[in-house]
PDB file of C-alpha atoms in Angstrom:
ATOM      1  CA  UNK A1077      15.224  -1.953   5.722  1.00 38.00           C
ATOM      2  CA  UNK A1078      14.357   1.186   7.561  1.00 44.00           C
ATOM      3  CA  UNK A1079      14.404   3.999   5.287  1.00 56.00           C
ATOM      4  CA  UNK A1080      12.464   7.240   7.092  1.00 67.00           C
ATOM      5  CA  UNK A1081      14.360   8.904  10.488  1.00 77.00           C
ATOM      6  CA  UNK A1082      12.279  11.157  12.533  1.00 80.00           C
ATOM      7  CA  UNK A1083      13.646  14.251  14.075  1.00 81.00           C
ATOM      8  CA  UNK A1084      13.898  14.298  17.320  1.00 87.00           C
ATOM      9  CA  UNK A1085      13.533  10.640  18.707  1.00 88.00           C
ATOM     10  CA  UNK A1086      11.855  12.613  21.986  1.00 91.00           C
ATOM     11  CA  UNK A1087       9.680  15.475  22.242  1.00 93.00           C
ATOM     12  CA  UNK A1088       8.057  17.276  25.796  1.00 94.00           C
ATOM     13  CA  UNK A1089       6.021  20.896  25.471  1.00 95.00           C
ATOM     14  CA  UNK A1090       3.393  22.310  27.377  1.00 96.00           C
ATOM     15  CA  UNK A1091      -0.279  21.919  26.902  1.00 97.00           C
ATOM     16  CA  UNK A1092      -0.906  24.784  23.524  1.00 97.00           C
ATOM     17  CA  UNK A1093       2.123  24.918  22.179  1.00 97.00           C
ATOM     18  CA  UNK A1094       3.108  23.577  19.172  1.00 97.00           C
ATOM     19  CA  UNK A1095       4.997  20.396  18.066  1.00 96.00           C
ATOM     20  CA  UNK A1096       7.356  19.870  15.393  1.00 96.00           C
ATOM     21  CA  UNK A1097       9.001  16.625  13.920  1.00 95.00           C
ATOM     22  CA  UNK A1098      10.556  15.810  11.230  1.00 95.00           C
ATOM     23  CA  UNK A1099      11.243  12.665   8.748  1.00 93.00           C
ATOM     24  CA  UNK A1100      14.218  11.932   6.683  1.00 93.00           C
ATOM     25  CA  UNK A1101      14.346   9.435   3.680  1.00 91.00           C
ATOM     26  CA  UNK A1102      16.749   8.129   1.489  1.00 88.00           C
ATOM     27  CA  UNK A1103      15.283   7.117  -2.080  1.00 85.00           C
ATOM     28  CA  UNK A1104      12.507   8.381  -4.199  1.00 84.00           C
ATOM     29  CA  UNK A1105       9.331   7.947  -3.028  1.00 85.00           C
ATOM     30  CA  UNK A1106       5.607   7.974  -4.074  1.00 84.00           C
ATOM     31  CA  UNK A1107       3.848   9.420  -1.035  1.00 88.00           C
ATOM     32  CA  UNK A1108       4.841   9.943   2.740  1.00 92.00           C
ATOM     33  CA  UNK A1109       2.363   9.249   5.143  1.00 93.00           C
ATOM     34  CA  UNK A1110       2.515   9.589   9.411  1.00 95.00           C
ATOM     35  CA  UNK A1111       0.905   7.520  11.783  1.00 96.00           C
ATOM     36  CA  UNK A1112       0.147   8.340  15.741  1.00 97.00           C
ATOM     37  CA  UNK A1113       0.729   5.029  17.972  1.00 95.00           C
ATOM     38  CA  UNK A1114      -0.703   5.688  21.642  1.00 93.00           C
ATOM     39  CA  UNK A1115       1.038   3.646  24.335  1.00 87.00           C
ATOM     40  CA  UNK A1116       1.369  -0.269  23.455  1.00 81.00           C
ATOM     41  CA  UNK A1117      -1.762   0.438  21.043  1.00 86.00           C
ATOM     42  CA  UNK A1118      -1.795  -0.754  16.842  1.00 88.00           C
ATOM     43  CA  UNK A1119      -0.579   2.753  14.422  1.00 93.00           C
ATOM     44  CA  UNK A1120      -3.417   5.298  13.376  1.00 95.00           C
ATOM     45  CA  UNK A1121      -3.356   7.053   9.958  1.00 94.00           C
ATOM     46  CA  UNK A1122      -3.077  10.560  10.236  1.00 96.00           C
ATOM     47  CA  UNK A1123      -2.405  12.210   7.113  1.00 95.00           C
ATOM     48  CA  UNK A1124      -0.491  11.123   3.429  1.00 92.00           C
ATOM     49  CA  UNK A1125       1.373  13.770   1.066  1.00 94.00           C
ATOM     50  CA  UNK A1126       1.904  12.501  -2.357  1.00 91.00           C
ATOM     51  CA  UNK A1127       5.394  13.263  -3.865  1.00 90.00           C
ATOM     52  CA  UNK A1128       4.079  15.859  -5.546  1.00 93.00           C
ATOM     53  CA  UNK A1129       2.113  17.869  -3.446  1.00 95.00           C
ATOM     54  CA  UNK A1130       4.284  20.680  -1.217  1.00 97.00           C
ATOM     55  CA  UNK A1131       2.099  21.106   1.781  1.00 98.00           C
ATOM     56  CA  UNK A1132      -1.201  19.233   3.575  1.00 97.00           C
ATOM     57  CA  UNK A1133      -3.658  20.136   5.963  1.00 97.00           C
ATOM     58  CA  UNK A1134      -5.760  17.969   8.470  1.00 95.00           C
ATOM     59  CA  UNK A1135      -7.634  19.735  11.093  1.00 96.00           C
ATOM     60  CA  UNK A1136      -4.225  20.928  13.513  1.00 97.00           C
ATOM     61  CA  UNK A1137      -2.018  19.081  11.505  1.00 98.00           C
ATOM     62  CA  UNK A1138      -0.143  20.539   8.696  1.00 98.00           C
ATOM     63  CA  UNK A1139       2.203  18.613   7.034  1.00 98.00           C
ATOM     64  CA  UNK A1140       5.157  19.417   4.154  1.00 98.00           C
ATOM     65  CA  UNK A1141       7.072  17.315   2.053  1.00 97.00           C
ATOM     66  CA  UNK A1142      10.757  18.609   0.341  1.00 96.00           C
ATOM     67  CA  UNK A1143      11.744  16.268  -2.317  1.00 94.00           C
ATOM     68  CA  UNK A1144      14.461  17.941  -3.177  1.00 95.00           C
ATOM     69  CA  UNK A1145      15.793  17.591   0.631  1.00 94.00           C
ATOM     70  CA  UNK A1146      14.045  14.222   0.885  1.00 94.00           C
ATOM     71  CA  UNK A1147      12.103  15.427   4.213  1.00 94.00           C
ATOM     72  CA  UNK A1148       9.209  15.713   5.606  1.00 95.00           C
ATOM     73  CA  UNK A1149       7.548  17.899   8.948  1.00 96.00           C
ATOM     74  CA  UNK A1150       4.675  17.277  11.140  1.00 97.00           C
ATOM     75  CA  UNK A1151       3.507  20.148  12.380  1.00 98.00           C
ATOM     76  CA  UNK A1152       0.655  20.099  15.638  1.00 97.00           C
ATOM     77  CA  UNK A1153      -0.638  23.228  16.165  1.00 97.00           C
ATOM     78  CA  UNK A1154      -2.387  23.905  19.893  1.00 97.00           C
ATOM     79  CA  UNK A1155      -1.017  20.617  21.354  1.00 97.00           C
ATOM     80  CA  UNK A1156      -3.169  18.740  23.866  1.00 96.00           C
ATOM     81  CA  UNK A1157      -2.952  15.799  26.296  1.00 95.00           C
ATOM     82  CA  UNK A1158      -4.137  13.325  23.629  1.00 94.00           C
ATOM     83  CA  UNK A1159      -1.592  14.225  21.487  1.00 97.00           C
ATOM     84  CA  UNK A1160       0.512  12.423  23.392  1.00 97.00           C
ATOM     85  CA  UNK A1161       1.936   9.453  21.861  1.00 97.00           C
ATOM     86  CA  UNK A1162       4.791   8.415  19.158  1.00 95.00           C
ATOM     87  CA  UNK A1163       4.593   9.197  15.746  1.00 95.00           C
ATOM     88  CA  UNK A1164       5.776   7.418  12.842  1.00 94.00           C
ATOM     89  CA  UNK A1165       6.446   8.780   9.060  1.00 94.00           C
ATOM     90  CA  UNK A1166       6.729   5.810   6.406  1.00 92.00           C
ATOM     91  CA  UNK A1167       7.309   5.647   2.593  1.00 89.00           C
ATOM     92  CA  UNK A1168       5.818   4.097   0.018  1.00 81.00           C
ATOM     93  CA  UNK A1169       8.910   3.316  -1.960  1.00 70.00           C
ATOM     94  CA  UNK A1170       9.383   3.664  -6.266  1.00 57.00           C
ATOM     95  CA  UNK A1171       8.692   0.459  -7.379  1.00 54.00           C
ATOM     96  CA  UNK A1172       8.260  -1.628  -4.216  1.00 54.00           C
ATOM     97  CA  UNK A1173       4.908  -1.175  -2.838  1.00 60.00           C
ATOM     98  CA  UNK A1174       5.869  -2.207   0.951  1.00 73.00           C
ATOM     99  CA  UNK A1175       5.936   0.939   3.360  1.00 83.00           C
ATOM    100  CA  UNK A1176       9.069   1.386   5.064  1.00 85.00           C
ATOM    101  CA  UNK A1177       9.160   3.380   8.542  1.00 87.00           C
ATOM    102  CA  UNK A1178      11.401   5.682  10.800  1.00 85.00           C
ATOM    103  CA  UNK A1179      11.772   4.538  14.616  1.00 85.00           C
ATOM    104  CA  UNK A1180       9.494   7.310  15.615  1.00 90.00           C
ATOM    105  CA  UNK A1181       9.319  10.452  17.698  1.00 93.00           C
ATOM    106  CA  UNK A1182       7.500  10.226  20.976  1.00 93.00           C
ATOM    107  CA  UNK A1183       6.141  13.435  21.764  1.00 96.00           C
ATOM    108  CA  UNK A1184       4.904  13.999  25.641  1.00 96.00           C
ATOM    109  CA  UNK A1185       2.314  16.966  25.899  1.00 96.00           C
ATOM    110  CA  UNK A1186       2.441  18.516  29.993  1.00 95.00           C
ATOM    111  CA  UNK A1187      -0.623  19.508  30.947  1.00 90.00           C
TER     112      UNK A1187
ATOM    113  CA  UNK B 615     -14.993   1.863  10.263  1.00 68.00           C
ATOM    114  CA  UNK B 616     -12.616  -0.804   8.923  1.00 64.00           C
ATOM    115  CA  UNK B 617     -11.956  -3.199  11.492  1.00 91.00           C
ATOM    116  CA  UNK B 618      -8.357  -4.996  12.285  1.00 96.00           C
ATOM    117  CA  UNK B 619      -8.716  -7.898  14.976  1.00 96.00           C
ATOM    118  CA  UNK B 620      -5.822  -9.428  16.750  1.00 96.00           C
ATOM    119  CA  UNK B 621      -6.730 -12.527  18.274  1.00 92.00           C
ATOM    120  CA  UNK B 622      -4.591 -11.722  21.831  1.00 93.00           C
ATOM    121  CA  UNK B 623      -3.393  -8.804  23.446  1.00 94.00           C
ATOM    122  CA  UNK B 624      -0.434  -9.895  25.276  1.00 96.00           C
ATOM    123  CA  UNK B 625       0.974 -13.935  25.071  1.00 97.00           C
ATOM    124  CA  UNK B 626       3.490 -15.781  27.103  1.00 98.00           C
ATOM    125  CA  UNK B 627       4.925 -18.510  25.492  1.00 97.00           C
ATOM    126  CA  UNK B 628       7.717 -21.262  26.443  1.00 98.00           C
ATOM    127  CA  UNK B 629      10.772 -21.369  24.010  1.00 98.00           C
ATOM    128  CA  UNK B 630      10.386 -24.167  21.247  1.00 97.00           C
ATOM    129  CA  UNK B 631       6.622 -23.972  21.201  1.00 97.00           C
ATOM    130  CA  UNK B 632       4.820 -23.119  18.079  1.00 97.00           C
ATOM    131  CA  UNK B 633       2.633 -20.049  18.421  1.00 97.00           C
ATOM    132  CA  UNK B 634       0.264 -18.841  16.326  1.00 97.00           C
ATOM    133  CA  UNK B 635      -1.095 -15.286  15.853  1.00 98.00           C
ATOM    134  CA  UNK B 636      -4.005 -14.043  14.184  1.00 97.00           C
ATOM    135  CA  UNK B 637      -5.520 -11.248  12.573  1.00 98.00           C
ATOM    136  CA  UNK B 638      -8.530 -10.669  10.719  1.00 98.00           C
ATOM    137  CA  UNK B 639      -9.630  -7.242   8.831  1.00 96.00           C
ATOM    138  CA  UNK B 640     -13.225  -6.816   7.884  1.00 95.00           C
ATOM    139  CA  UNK B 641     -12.973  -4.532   4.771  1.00 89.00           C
ATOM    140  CA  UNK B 642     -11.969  -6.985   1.605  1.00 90.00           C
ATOM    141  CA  UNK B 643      -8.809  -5.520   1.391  1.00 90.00           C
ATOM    142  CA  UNK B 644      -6.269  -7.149  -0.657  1.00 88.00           C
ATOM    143  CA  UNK B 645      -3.159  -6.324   1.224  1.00 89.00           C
ATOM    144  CA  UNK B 646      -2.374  -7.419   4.793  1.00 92.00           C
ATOM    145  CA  UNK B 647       0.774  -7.033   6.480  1.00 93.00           C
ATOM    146  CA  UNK B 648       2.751  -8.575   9.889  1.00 96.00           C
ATOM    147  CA  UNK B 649       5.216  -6.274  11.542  1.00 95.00           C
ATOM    148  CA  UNK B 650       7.325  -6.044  14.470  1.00 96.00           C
ATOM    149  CA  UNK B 651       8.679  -3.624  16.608  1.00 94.00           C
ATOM    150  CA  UNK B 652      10.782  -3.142  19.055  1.00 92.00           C
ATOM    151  CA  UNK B 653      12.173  -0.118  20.834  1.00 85.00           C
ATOM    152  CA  UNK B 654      14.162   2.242  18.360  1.00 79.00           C
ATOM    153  CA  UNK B 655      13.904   0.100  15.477  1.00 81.00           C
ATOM    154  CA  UNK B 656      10.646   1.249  13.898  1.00 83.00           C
ATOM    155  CA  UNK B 657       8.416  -1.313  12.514  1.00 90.00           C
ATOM    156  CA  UNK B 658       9.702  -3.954  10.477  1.00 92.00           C
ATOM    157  CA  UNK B 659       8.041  -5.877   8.113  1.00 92.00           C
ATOM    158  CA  UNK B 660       8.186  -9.740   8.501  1.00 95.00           C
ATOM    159  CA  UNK B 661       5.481 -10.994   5.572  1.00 95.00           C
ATOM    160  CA  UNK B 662       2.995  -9.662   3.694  1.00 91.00           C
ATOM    161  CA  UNK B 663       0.148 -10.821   1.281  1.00 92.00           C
ATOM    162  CA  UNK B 664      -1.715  -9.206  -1.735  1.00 87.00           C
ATOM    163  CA  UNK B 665      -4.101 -11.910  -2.436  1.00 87.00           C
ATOM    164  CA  UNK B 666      -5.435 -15.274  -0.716  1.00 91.00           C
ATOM    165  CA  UNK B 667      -2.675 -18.134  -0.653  1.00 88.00           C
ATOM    166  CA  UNK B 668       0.062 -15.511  -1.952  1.00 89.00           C
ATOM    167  CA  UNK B 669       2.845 -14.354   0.135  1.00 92.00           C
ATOM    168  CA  UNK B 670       5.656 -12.288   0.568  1.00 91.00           C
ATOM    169  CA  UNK B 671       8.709 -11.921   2.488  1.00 92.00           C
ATOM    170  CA  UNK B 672       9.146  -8.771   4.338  1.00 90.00           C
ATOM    171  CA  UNK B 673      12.847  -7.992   5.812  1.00 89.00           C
ATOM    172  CA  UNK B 674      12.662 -10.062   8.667  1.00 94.00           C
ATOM    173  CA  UNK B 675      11.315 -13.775   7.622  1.00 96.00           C
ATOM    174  CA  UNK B 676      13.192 -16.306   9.567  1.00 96.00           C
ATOM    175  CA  UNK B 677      11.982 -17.931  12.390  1.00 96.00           C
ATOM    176  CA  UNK B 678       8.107 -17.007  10.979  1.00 98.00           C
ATOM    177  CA  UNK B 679       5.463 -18.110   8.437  1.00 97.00           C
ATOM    178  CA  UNK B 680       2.559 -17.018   7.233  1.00 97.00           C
ATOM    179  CA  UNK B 681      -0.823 -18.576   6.130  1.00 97.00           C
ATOM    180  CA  UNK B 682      -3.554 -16.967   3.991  1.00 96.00           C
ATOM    181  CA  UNK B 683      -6.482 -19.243   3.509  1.00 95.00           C
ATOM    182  CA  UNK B 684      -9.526 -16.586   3.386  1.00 96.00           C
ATOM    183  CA  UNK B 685      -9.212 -12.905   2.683  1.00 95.00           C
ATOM    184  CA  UNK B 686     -10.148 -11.528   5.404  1.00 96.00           C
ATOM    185  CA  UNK B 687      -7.507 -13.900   7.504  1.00 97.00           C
ATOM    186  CA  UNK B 688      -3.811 -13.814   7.919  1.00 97.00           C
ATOM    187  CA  UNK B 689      -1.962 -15.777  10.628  1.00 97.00           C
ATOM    188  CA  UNK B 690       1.929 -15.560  11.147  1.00 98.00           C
ATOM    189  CA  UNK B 691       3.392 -18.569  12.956  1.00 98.00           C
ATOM    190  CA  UNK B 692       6.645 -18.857  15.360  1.00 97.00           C
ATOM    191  CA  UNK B 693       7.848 -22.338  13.953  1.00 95.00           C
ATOM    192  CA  UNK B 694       9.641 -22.565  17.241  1.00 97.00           C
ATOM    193  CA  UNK B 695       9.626 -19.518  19.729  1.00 98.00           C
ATOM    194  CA  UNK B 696      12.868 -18.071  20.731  1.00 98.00           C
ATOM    195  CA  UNK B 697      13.461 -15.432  23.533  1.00 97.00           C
ATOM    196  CA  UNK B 698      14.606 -12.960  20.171  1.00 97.00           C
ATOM    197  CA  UNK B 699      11.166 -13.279  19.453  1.00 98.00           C
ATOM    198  CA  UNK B 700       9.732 -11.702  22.368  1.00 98.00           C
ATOM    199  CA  UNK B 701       8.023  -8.294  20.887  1.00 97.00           C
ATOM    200  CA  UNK B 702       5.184  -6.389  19.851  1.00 96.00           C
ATOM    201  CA  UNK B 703       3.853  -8.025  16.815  1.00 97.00           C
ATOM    202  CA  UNK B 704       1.512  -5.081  14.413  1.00 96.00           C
ATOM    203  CA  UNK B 705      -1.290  -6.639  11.620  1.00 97.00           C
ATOM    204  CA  UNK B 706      -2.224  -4.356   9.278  1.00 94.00           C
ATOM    205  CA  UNK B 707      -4.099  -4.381   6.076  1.00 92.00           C
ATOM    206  CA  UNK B 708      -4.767  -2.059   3.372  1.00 88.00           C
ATOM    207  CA  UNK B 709      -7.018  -2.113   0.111  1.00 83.00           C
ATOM    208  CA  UNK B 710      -4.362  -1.027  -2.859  1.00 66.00           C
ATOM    209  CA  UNK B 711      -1.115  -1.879  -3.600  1.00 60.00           C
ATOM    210  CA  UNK B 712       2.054  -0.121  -5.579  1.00 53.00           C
ATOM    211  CA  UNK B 713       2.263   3.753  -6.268  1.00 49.00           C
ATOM    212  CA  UNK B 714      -1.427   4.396  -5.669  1.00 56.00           C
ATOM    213  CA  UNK B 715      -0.711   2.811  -1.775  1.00 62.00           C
ATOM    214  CA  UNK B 716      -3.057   4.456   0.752  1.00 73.00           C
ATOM    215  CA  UNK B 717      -3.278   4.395   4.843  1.00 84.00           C
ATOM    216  CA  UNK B 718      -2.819   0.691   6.306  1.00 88.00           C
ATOM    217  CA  UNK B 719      -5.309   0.067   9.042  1.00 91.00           C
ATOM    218  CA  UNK B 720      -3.895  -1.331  11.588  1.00 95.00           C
ATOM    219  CA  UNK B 721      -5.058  -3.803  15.131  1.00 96.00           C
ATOM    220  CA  UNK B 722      -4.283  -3.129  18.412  1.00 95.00           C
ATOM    221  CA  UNK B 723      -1.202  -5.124  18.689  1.00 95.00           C
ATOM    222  CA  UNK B 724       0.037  -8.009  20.613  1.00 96.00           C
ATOM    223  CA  UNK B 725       2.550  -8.072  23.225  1.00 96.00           C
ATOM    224  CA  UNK B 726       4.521 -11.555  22.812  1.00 98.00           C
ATOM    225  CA  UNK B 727       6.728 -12.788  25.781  1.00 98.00           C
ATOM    226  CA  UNK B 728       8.721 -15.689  24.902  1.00 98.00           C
ATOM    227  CA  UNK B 729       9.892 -17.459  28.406  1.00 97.00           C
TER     228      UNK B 729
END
């Protein structure tokens, strides 16, 4: 059951600027993590927010959580060509200790 | 660095054959996980396993099993493949389970064809 939708499903800025996406959920969670998936290439951990923590830092990503608006941001400050890729937000759910992922946002950086 | 090791990168299989795909994590975790995904649909989980010889079913079991004979191992099996099968299958594993859950580390992926 897919749970998290990311915001928008495609993303293209210059080189610098900044990139915002967003995640959606449906049901209580316990934390909220995101993931960065380069081209036909296995998910890499970014960064996880517990449920209640407001706002997280990691190097030029910042990340918030709203549990009262059951969302999330992903915020990448400075963009570069490596950033390119899709990312992925995913829940672990109340009670049910499976993760359960959005269908992504693939975010193109121009150089 | 944990380590997640799927045994092919891309496969091309006939329909009815049994296929077999492996993964094996380095790290003792507990946890390890088989996904697919497909283009707009996000991952989806097809089994999972917190302990050797345990399993799970994930949302999408049928048409796959597992087997989980060493910790470190977990294989997921087409019984018989099917061209609904061709995807890009994810292994992941992670060390805790439940409300404490932390990153999954996942392997590079492999690319099934089913022909």
């Amino acid at each position: 059951s897919q749970q998290g939708e990311e915001d928008p499903q495609a993303l293209s800025i210059q080189e610098g600027e900044n990139a915002t996406m967003n995640c959606s959920y449906k049901t209580s969670i316990n934390n909220l993590q995101w993931y960065r998936q380069n081209s036909g290439r296995g998910l890499v951990h970014l960064i996880l927010i517990r449920s209640n923590e407001r706002e997280k830092h990691s190097g030029r990503l910042r990340v918030t959580l709203d549990t009262s608006k059951k969302s999330s941001s992903l915020l990448i400050t400075a963009s570069r060509a490596a950033d390119t890729a899709s990312y992925f937000c995913a829940t672990d759910v109340d009670s049910n200790y499976q993760l359960i992922w959005g269908a992504g946002t693939k975010l193109i950086i121009k150089p | 660095d944990v380590k997640v090791t799927q045994s092919s990168r891309y496969l091309v299989k006939r329909t009815g054959e049994k296929v077999f795909l492996e993964c094996v994590q380095d790290m003792d975790h507990e946890n390890m996980f088989w996904y697919r995904q497909d283009p707009g649909l996000g991952l989806r989980l097809i089994y999972f396993s917190y302990d050797v010889k345990m399993k799970e079913k994930g949302d999408i079991p049928e048409g796959y099993s597992v087997s989980r004979e060493k910790k470190e191992r977990f294989s997921l099996i087409l019984e018989s493949a099917s061209t609904n099968q061709t995807s890009m299958y994810l292994c992941a594993s992670s060390p805790l389970v439940g409300p404490k859950n932390t990153e999954a580390f996942f392997g590079q992926g492999t690319r099934l064809t089913v022909v």
